[in-house]
PDB file of C-alpha atoms in Angstrom:
ATOM      1  CA  MET A   1      30.230 209.820  50.009  1.00  0.00           C
ATOM      2  CA  TYR A   2      33.437 209.295  48.244  1.00  0.00           C
ATOM      3  CA  ARG A   3      36.191 206.402  47.610  1.00  0.00           C
ATOM      4  CA  GLN A   4      39.269 206.652  47.851  1.00  0.00           C
ATOM      5  CA  LEU A   5      41.479 205.245  44.279  1.00  0.00           C
ATOM      6  CA  SER A   6      45.264 204.970  43.564  1.00  0.00           C
ATOM      7  CA  ILE A   7      45.974 205.906  39.605  1.00  0.00           C
ATOM      8  CA  PHE A   8      50.118 205.833  39.745  1.00  0.00           C
ATOM      9  CA  GLY A   9      50.523 206.032  43.269  1.00  0.00           C
ATOM     10  CA  PHE A  10      48.708 209.205  44.082  1.00  0.00           C
ATOM     11  CA  ILE A  11      45.216 208.899  45.919  1.00  0.00           C
ATOM     12  CA  VAL A  12      42.692 210.232  44.231  1.00  0.00           C
ATOM     13  CA  VAL A  13      39.374 210.772  46.188  1.00  0.00           C
ATOM     14  CA  VAL A  14      35.964 210.062  44.213  1.00  0.00           C
ATOM     15  CA  LYS A  15      32.987 211.752  45.616  1.00  0.00           C
ATOM     16  CA  SER A  16      29.776 210.799  45.080  1.00  0.00           C
ATOM     17  CA  ASN A  17      27.649 213.078  42.834  1.00  0.00           C
ATOM     18  CA  ILE A  18      24.010 212.086  43.564  1.00  0.00           C
ATOM     19  CA  THR A  19      21.593 212.512  46.611  1.00  0.00           C
ATOM     20  CA  ILE A  20      18.952 210.153  46.997  1.00  0.00           C
ATOM     21  CA  CYS A  21      15.630 211.946  48.137  1.00  0.00           C
ATOM     22  CA  SER A  22      12.825 209.914  49.369  1.00  0.00           C
ATOM     23  CA  VAL A  23       9.695 210.302  51.639  1.00  0.00           C
ATOM     24  CA  VAL A  24       8.843 207.679  54.101  1.00  0.00           C
ATOM     25  CA  TYR A  25       5.242 207.415  55.838  1.00  0.00           C
ATOM     26  CA  ASN A  26       3.871 204.397  57.559  1.00  0.00           C
ATOM     27  CA  ASP A  27       6.958 201.770  57.418  1.00  0.00           C
ATOM     28  CA  ARG A  28       6.334 200.252  59.312  1.00  0.00           C
ATOM     29  CA  ALA A  29       3.512 198.550  57.874  1.00  0.00           C
ATOM     30  CA  THR A  30       5.493 197.099  55.448  1.00  0.00           C
ATOM     31  CA  ASN A  31       8.936 197.639  56.272  1.00  0.00           C
ATOM     32  CA  LEU A  32      10.159 198.233  52.496  1.00  0.00           C
ATOM     33  CA  PHE A  33      12.730 201.364  52.963  1.00  0.00           C
ATOM     34  CA  ASP A  34      15.418 198.794  54.008  1.00  0.00           C
ATOM     35  CA  LEU A  35      15.332 197.441  51.089  1.00  0.00           C
ATOM     36  CA  MET A  36      14.979 199.506  48.745  1.00  0.00           C
ATOM     37  CA  VAL A  37      18.404 201.174  50.931  1.00  0.00           C
ATOM     38  CA  ARG A  38      20.136 198.011  50.561  1.00  0.00           C
ATOM     39  CA  SER A  39      19.495 198.155  46.739  1.00  0.00           C
ATOM     40  CA  VAL A  40      20.766 201.680  46.324  1.00  0.00           C
ATOM     41  CA  ILE A  41      24.028 200.525  48.929  1.00  0.00           C
ATOM     42  CA  LYS A  42      24.577 198.082  47.020  1.00  0.00           C
ATOM     43  CA  TYR A  43      24.602 198.999  43.074  1.00  0.00           C
ATOM     44  CA  THR A  44      26.250 202.527  44.101  1.00  0.00           C
ATOM     45  CA  GLU A  45      29.564 203.491  44.107  1.00  0.00           C
ATOM     46  CA  PRO A  46      30.780 205.278  45.315  1.00  0.00           C
ATOM     47  CA  GLN A  47      27.946 205.615  48.392  1.00  0.00           C
ATOM     48  CA  PRO A  48      25.810 208.162  48.153  1.00  0.00           C
ATOM     49  CA  LYS A  49      24.240 210.791  50.104  1.00  0.00           C
ATOM     50  CA  PHE A  50      20.559 210.222  51.289  1.00  0.00           C
ATOM     51  CA  ILE A  51      17.332 212.710  52.547  1.00  0.00           C
ATOM     52  CA  ILE A  52      14.712 211.407  54.151  1.00  0.00           C
ATOM     53  CA  CYS A  53      11.294 212.942  54.939  1.00  0.00           C
ATOM     54  CA  ASP A  54      10.034 211.234  57.788  1.00  0.00           C
ATOM     55  CA  ASN A  55       6.517 211.460  57.932  1.00  0.00           C
ATOM     56  CA  GLY A  56       5.482 209.727  60.506  1.00  0.00           C
ATOM     57  CA  GLY A  57       4.415 205.642  61.536  1.00  0.00           C
ATOM     58  CA  ASN A  58       8.337 204.570  60.710  1.00  0.00           C
ATOM     59  CA  ASP A  59      11.754 203.365  62.429  1.00  0.00           C
ATOM     60  CA  LEU A  60      14.949 205.079  61.400  1.00  0.00           C
ATOM     61  CA  GLU A  61      16.395 205.787  64.606  1.00  0.00           C
ATOM     62  CA  LYS A  62      19.344 203.257  62.560  1.00  0.00           C
ATOM     63  CA  TYR A  63      20.106 205.646  60.279  1.00  0.00           C
ATOM     64  CA  LYS A  64      20.536 208.713  62.332  1.00  0.00           C
ATOM     65  CA  SER A  65      23.875 208.175  63.072  1.00  0.00           C
ATOM     66  CA  LEU A  66      25.158 207.426  59.500  1.00  0.00           C
ATOM     67  CA  LYS A  67      27.073 210.513  58.153  1.00  0.00           C
ATOM     68  CA  ASN A  68      25.759 210.061  54.559  1.00  0.00           C
ATOM     69  CA  PHE A  69      21.982 210.563  55.983  1.00  0.00           C
ATOM     70  CA  THR A  70      19.678 213.502  56.644  1.00  0.00           C
ATOM     71  CA  ILE A  71      16.722 212.908  58.291  1.00  0.00           C
ATOM     72  CA  VAL A  72      14.235 215.178  58.091  1.00  0.00           C
ATOM     73  CA  SER A  73      10.553 215.694  59.551  1.00  0.00           C
ATOM     74  CA  GLY A  74       7.519 216.026  57.680  1.00  0.00           C
ATOM     75  CA  SER A  75       5.894 219.744  57.261  1.00  0.00           C
ATOM     76  CA  ILE A  76       3.596 220.418  59.923  1.00  0.00           C
ATOM     77  CA  THR A  77       0.464 220.775  57.254  1.00  0.00           C
ATOM     78  CA  LYS A  78      -3.157 219.294  57.664  1.00  0.00           C
ATOM     79  CA  SER A  79      -1.816 218.120  54.565  1.00  0.00           C
ATOM     80  CA  LYS A  80      -2.210 213.704  53.704  1.00  0.00           C
ATOM     81  CA  GLY A  81      -1.933 211.216  51.007  1.00  0.00           C
ATOM     82  CA  SER A  82      -0.269 213.201  47.537  1.00  0.00           C
ATOM     83  CA  LEU A  83      -0.220 216.868  48.810  1.00  0.00           C
ATOM     84  CA  GLN A  84       1.806 215.763  51.805  1.00  0.00           C
ATOM     85  CA  HIS A  85       4.049 213.597  49.599  1.00  0.00           C
ATOM     86  CA  GLY A  86       5.004 216.795  47.349  1.00  0.00           C
ATOM     87  CA  GLU A  87       4.923 219.145  50.390  1.00  0.00           C
ATOM     88  CA  SER A  88       7.812 216.627  51.705  1.00  0.00           C
ATOM     89  CA  LEU A  89       9.443 216.418  48.312  1.00  0.00           C
ATOM     90  CA  ASN A  90       9.531 220.292  48.009  1.00  0.00           C
ATOM     91  CA  LYS A  91      11.529 220.172  51.647  1.00  0.00           C
ATOM     92  CA  ILE A  92      14.238 217.705  50.545  1.00  0.00           C
ATOM     93  CA  VAL A  93      14.661 218.097  47.287  1.00  0.00           C
ATOM     94  CA  SER A  94      15.680 221.883  48.306  1.00  0.00           C
ATOM     95  CA  LEU A  95      18.651 220.572  50.850  1.00  0.00           C
ATOM     96  CA  VAL A  96      20.071 219.046  47.795  1.00  0.00           C
ATOM     97  CA  GLU A  97      23.761 219.891  47.494  1.00  0.00           C
ATOM     98  CA  THR A  98      25.226 217.265  44.508  1.00  0.00           C
ATOM     99  CA  GLN A  99      25.577 217.801  40.925  1.00  0.00           C
ATOM    100  CA  ASN A 100      22.074 215.053  40.351  1.00  0.00           C
ATOM    101  CA  THR A 101      19.236 214.296  42.287  1.00  0.00           C
ATOM    102  CA  ALA A 102      17.645 210.695  42.235  1.00  0.00           C
ATOM    103  CA  ILE A 103      13.914 210.420  44.008  1.00  0.00           C
ATOM    104  CA  ILE A 104      13.279 206.480  44.768  1.00  0.00           C
ATOM    105  CA  GLU A 105       9.826 205.825  46.765  1.00  0.00           C
ATOM    106  CA  ARG A 106      10.610 203.452  49.772  1.00  0.00           C
ATOM    107  CA  ASP A 107       8.949 200.815  47.467  1.00  0.00           C
ATOM    108  CA  CYS A 108      11.128 200.746  45.269  1.00  0.00           C
ATOM    109  CA  VAL A 109      14.211 198.236  44.866  1.00  0.00           C
ATOM    110  CA  LEU A 110      17.574 198.835  42.383  1.00  0.00           C
ATOM    111  CA  LEU A 111      18.008 196.039  40.374  1.00  0.00           C
ATOM    112  CA  TYR A 112      20.976 197.713  37.734  1.00  0.00           C
ATOM    113  CA  LYS A 113      24.508 198.661  38.861  1.00  0.00           C
ATOM    114  CA  GLY A 114      25.418 201.850  36.988  1.00  0.00           C
ATOM    115  CA  TRP A 115      21.539 203.250  37.362  1.00  0.00           C
ATOM    116  CA  ASP A 116      23.410 206.286  38.806  1.00  0.00           C
ATOM    117  CA  GLN A 117      25.266 206.862  35.440  1.00  0.00           C
ATOM    118  CA  LEU A 118      21.726 206.982  33.402  1.00  0.00           C
ATOM    119  CA  LEU A 119      21.904 210.477  33.166  1.00  0.00           C
ATOM    120  CA  SER A 120      25.189 210.884  30.239  1.00  0.00           C
ATOM    121  CA  ASN A 121      23.844 213.469  27.974  1.00  0.00           C
ATOM    122  CA  TYR A 122      20.457 214.355  29.285  1.00  0.00           C
ATOM    123  CA  LYS A 123      18.890 216.556  32.433  1.00  0.00           C
ATOM    124  CA  LEU A 124      15.791 213.847  33.550  1.00  0.00           C
ATOM    125  CA  VAL A 125      15.688 209.801  33.676  1.00  0.00           C
ATOM    126  CA  ALA A 126      11.836 208.569  33.630  1.00  0.00           C
ATOM    127  CA  ALA A 127       8.866 206.502  32.643  1.00  0.00           C
ATOM    128  CA  LYS A 128       6.363 208.220  30.651  1.00  0.00           C
ATOM    129  CA  LYS A 129       2.860 207.949  32.308  1.00  0.00           C
ATOM    130  CA  GLY A 130       0.886 208.940  29.773  1.00  0.00           C
ATOM    131  CA  ILE A 131       0.219 212.236  28.115  1.00  0.00           C
ATOM    132  CA  TYR A 132      -2.410 215.023  28.213  1.00  0.00           C
ATOM    133  CA  LYS A 133      -2.573 217.749  25.536  1.00  0.00           C
ATOM    134  CA  GLU A 134       0.804 217.302  23.995  1.00  0.00           C
ATOM    135  CA  LEU A 135       2.773 217.212  27.157  1.00  0.00           C
ATOM    136  CA  SER A 136       4.039 214.323  28.373  1.00  0.00           C
ATOM    137  CA  TYR A 137       3.850 213.713  32.224  1.00  0.00           C
ATOM    138  CA  TYR A 138       6.246 210.351  34.409  1.00  0.00           C
ATOM    139  CA  HIS A 139       6.017 208.551  37.209  1.00  0.00           C
ATOM    140  CA  ILE A 140       7.724 210.130  40.334  1.00  0.00           C
ATOM    141  CA  PHE A 141       8.607 207.065  42.078  1.00  0.00           C
ATOM    142  CA  PHE A 142      11.568 206.381  40.188  1.00  0.00           C
ATOM    143  CA  THR A 143      13.615 209.297  38.568  1.00  0.00           C
ATOM    144  CA  ILE A 144      16.931 210.682  38.069  1.00  0.00           C
ATOM    145  CA  PHE A 145      17.695 214.508  37.187  1.00  0.00           C
ATOM    146  CA  THR A 146      20.534 217.288  36.993  1.00  0.00           C
ATOM    147  CA  THR A 147      19.610 219.194  40.375  1.00  0.00           C
ATOM    148  CA  GLU A 148      19.945 222.613  38.285  1.00  0.00           C
ATOM    149  CA  ALA A 149      17.014 221.448  35.465  1.00  0.00           C
ATOM    150  CA  LEU A 150      14.417 220.906  38.683  1.00  0.00           C
ATOM    151  CA  LYS A 151      15.771 223.769  40.340  1.00  0.00           C
ATOM    152  CA  GLY A 152      12.845 225.276  42.476  1.00  0.00           C
ATOM    153  CA  ILE A 153      10.023 222.809  41.213  1.00  0.00           C
ATOM    154  CA  ASP A 154       6.877 222.895  43.364  1.00  0.00           C
ATOM    155  CA  PHE A 155       6.617 219.189  43.379  1.00  0.00           C
ATOM    156  CA  ARG A 156       2.630 219.311  44.927  1.00  0.00           C
ATOM    157  CA  PRO A 157       0.195 218.116  43.541  1.00  0.00           C
ATOM    158  CA  GLY A 158      -2.678 220.282  41.456  1.00  0.00           C
ATOM    159  CA  THR A 159      -2.948 223.773  41.265  1.00  0.00           C
ATOM    160  CA  ASN A 160      -5.470 226.525  42.749  1.00  0.00           C
ATOM    161  CA  ASN A 161      -7.532 223.646  44.197  1.00  0.00           C
ATOM    162  CA  ARG A 162      -4.964 221.789  46.429  1.00  0.00           C
ATOM    163  CA  THR A 163      -7.404 219.338  48.450  1.00  0.00           C
ATOM    164  CA  ASN A 164      -7.230 215.624  49.290  1.00  0.00           C
ATOM    165  CA  ARG A 165      -8.629 214.366  46.286  1.00  0.00           C
ATOM    166  CA  ASN A 166      -7.820 212.444  43.170  1.00  0.00           C
ATOM    167  CA  TYR A 167      -5.415 213.975  41.086  1.00  0.00           C
ATOM    168  CA  LYS A 168      -5.388 213.823  36.900  1.00  0.00           C
ATOM    169  CA  LEU A 169      -2.717 212.962  35.077  1.00  0.00           C
ATOM    170  CA  HIS A 170      -1.700 216.290  34.751  1.00  0.00           C
ATOM    171  CA  GLU A 171      -1.846 217.672  37.844  1.00  0.00           C
ATOM    172  CA  ASP A 172      -0.414 215.214  39.775  1.00  0.00           C
ATOM    173  CA  VAL A 173       2.590 214.532  41.968  1.00  0.00           C
ATOM    174  CA  GLY A 174       5.772 215.956  40.000  1.00  0.00           C
ATOM    175  CA  ALA A 175       3.770 216.998  37.084  1.00  0.00           C
ATOM    176  CA  LYS A 176       5.899 219.824  36.037  1.00  0.00           C
ATOM    177  CA  MET A 177       8.817 217.774  35.517  1.00  0.00           C
ATOM    178  CA  GLY A 178       7.648 217.096  31.785  1.00  0.00           C
ATOM    179  CA  GLU A 179       7.042 221.045  32.116  1.00  0.00           C
ATOM    180  CA  LEU A 180      10.554 221.910  32.505  1.00  0.00           C
ATOM    181  CA  VAL A 181      12.809 219.157  30.638  1.00  0.00           C
ATOM    182  CA  PRO A 182      11.607 219.293  26.958  1.00  0.00           C
ATOM    183  CA  PRO A 183      11.575 215.753  25.282  1.00  0.00           C
ATOM    184  CA  SER A 184      14.922 215.505  23.999  1.00  0.00           C
ATOM    185  CA  GLN A 185      16.730 216.147  27.516  1.00  0.00           C
ATOM    186  CA  ILE A 186      14.807 213.249  28.949  1.00  0.00           C
ATOM    187  CA  LYS A 187      16.213 209.484  28.916  1.00  0.00           C
ATOM    188  CA  LEU A 188      12.791 207.605  28.806  1.00  0.00           C
ATOM    189  CA  LEU A 189      12.383 204.321  30.996  1.00  0.00           C
ATOM    190  CA  ASP A 190       9.855 201.500  29.857  1.00  0.00           C
ATOM    191  CA  PHE A 191       7.060 200.905  32.335  1.00  0.00           C
ATOM    192  CA  ILE A 192       6.555 197.206  32.532  1.00  0.00           C
ATOM    193  CA  ASP A 193       3.126 196.511  34.425  1.00  0.00           C
ATOM    194  CA  CYS A 194       3.527 192.680  36.128  1.00  0.00           C
ATOM    195  CA  LYS A 195       0.709 192.371  35.245  1.00  0.00           C
ATOM    196  CA  SER A 196       1.018 191.914  31.881  1.00  0.00           C
ATOM    197  CA  ASN A 197       3.662 189.441  32.225  1.00  0.00           C
ATOM    198  CA  LYS A 198       6.040 191.398  30.485  1.00  0.00           C
ATOM    199  CA  GLY A 199       7.936 191.317  34.313  1.00  0.00           C
ATOM    200  CA  ASN A 200      11.936 190.101  33.879  1.00  0.00           C
ATOM    201  CA  PHE A 201      11.540 189.142  37.480  1.00  0.00           C
ATOM    202  CA  PHE A 202       7.474 189.557  38.410  1.00  0.00           C
ATOM    203  CA  ASN A 203       4.858 187.205  37.024  1.00  0.00           C
ATOM    204  CA  ASN A 204       1.503 188.625  35.894  1.00  0.00           C
ATOM    205  CA  SER A 205       0.795 187.681  39.419  1.00  0.00           C
ATOM    206  CA  PHE A 206       2.214 190.663  41.139  1.00  0.00           C
ATOM    207  CA  GLN A 207       0.175 193.950  40.694  1.00  0.00           C
ATOM    208  CA  SER A 208       3.408 195.625  40.511  1.00  0.00           C
ATOM    209  CA  ASP A 209       5.775 197.372  38.159  1.00  0.00           C
ATOM    210  CA  GLU A 210       9.165 197.590  37.172  1.00  0.00           C
ATOM    211  CA  LEU A 211      11.219 200.062  34.755  1.00  0.00           C
ATOM    212  CA  HIS A 212      13.764 198.301  32.010  1.00  0.00           C
ATOM    213  CA  LEU A 213      15.923 199.965  29.194  1.00  0.00           C
ATOM    214  CA  ASP A 214      16.711 198.426  26.140  1.00  0.00           C
ATOM    215  CA  GLY A 215      15.019 195.072  28.303  1.00  0.00           C
ATOM    216  CA  THR A 216      17.501 195.572  31.618  1.00  0.00           C
ATOM    217  CA  PRO A 217      15.213 195.743  34.191  1.00  0.00           C
ATOM    218  CA  ILE A 218      16.475 198.959  36.503  1.00  0.00           C
ATOM    219  CA  CYS A 219      14.475 198.742  39.298  1.00  0.00           C
ATOM    220  CA  CYS A 220      11.118 197.495  41.056  1.00  0.00           C
ATOM    221  CA  HIS A 221       8.103 198.813  42.077  1.00  0.00           C
ATOM    222  CA  PHE A 222       6.094 197.319  44.850  1.00  0.00           C
ATOM    223  CA  GLY A 223       3.055 200.970  44.529  1.00  0.00           C
ATOM    224  CA  ARG A 224       1.082 201.936  47.408  1.00  0.00           C
ATOM    225  CA  GLY A 225       3.635 200.659  49.561  1.00  0.00           C
ATOM    226  CA  SER A 226       3.043 203.786  52.040  1.00  0.00           C
ATOM    227  CA  ASN A 227      -1.044 203.026  51.988  1.00  0.00           C
ATOM    228  CA  LEU A 228      -1.288 198.990  51.361  1.00  0.00           C
ATOM    229  CA  SER A 229      -5.315 199.478  51.596  1.00  0.00           C
ATOM    230  CA  GLY A 230      -5.348 201.633  48.800  1.00  0.00           C
ATOM    231  CA  LYS A 231      -4.019 198.859  46.516  1.00  0.00           C
ATOM    232  CA  ALA A 232      -6.932 197.554  44.423  1.00  0.00           C
ATOM    233  CA  ILE A 233      -8.587 193.950  45.137  1.00  0.00           C
ATOM    234  CA  ARG A 234      -9.121 192.226  42.354  1.00  0.00           C
ATOM    235  CA  HIS A 235     -10.178 189.378  40.975  1.00  0.00           C
ATOM    236  CA  GLY A 236      -7.494 186.255  40.149  1.00  0.00           C
ATOM    237  CA  PHE A 237      -4.852 187.919  42.409  1.00  0.00           C
ATOM    238  CA  GLU A 238      -4.219 186.934  45.755  1.00  0.00           C
ATOM    239  CA  HIS A 239      -4.503 189.627  48.193  1.00  0.00           C
ATOM    240  CA  PRO A 240      -2.009 192.592  48.781  1.00  0.00           C
ATOM    241  CA  GLN A 241      -0.923 191.623  51.826  1.00  0.00           C
ATOM    242  CA  LYS A 242       0.002 188.086  50.003  1.00  0.00           C
ATOM    243  CA  GLN A 243       1.558 189.911  47.619  1.00  0.00           C
ATOM    244  CA  LEU A 244       3.577 191.951  49.766  1.00  0.00           C
ATOM    245  CA  ILE A 245       5.144 188.774  51.266  1.00  0.00           C
ATOM    246  CA  LYS A 246       5.946 187.297  48.431  1.00  0.00           C
ATOM    247  CA  TRP A 247       7.400 190.363  46.496  1.00  0.00           C
ATOM    248  CA  LYS A 248       9.442 190.984  49.608  1.00  0.00           C
ATOM    249  CA  GLU A 249      10.550 187.416  49.218  1.00  0.00           C
ATOM    250  CA  LYS A 250      11.543 188.018  45.386  1.00  0.00           C
ATOM    251  CA  VAL A 251      13.926 191.310  45.964  1.00  0.00           C
ATOM    252  CA  GLU A 252      15.594 188.910  48.991  1.00  0.00           C
ATOM    253  CA  SER A 253      16.764 186.329  46.957  1.00  0.00           C
ATOM    254  CA  LEU A 254      17.827 189.185  43.615  1.00  0.00           C
ATOM    255  CA  LEU A 255      19.821 190.861  46.260  1.00  0.00           C
ATOM    256  CA  GLY A 256      20.997 188.111  47.685  1.00  0.00           C
ATOM    257  CA  LYS A 257      22.014 186.056  44.144  1.00  0.00           C
ATOM    258  CA  GLU A 258      24.233 189.035  43.692  1.00  0.00           C
ATOM    259  CA  GLU A 259      25.710 189.514  46.950  1.00  0.00           C
ATOM    260  CA  GLU A 260      26.864 185.440  46.964  1.00  0.00           C
ATOM    261  CA  LYS A 261      28.532 186.402  43.414  1.00  0.00           C
TER     262      LYS A 261
END
């Protein structure tokens, strides 16, 4: 949450200005949340705050006693899937008190020290998901923003018809980000589909993705981490469960390599 620096003999306390928000559901099935947290701690200084929404199926006991972790229970709702995700983001993002906020889903792993400084003169850092009626929409799994820029945003998908269904690009979770922040105030990350064989760490045997900035990997994302059964089984690819094992092994080696230096 903070670190101490000695400048001309004076002790200066540097506090973190960013909070990590993450919705965690069904993590016992994949055990990805620990990897995400490890990568954040490794590549972020001073240590940030975490606000976690526990939507069930998780083992978060060891985090409850940590001062920089706040864990809240998911809303009592009949909603599932995307709608529950959006409701949970509304709940935890509204609790942020730091200048900046990052949404990092539990199946993401950071790969870049200084990621939390990417905002600089921008209000939002994200990867473009697509364009609908000349308006850009962005991926929600990894995004950084000034807390004020998205204050009061409704992350829920849909508008009037909020049911458990497939949502289109312009009505998915976090779609309003692109409506609240103009393109000139958004630093774009490049979305790299690893199936294209353009990933830096993961080749075209993985149905996953990486986010790059000018060719530098910022984070990797497994995808469908809370709903592995919902990950498409494609011809020419190993079963998602086998991909998960190999993805985690690769991430472990990446984190381990950096720690040995």
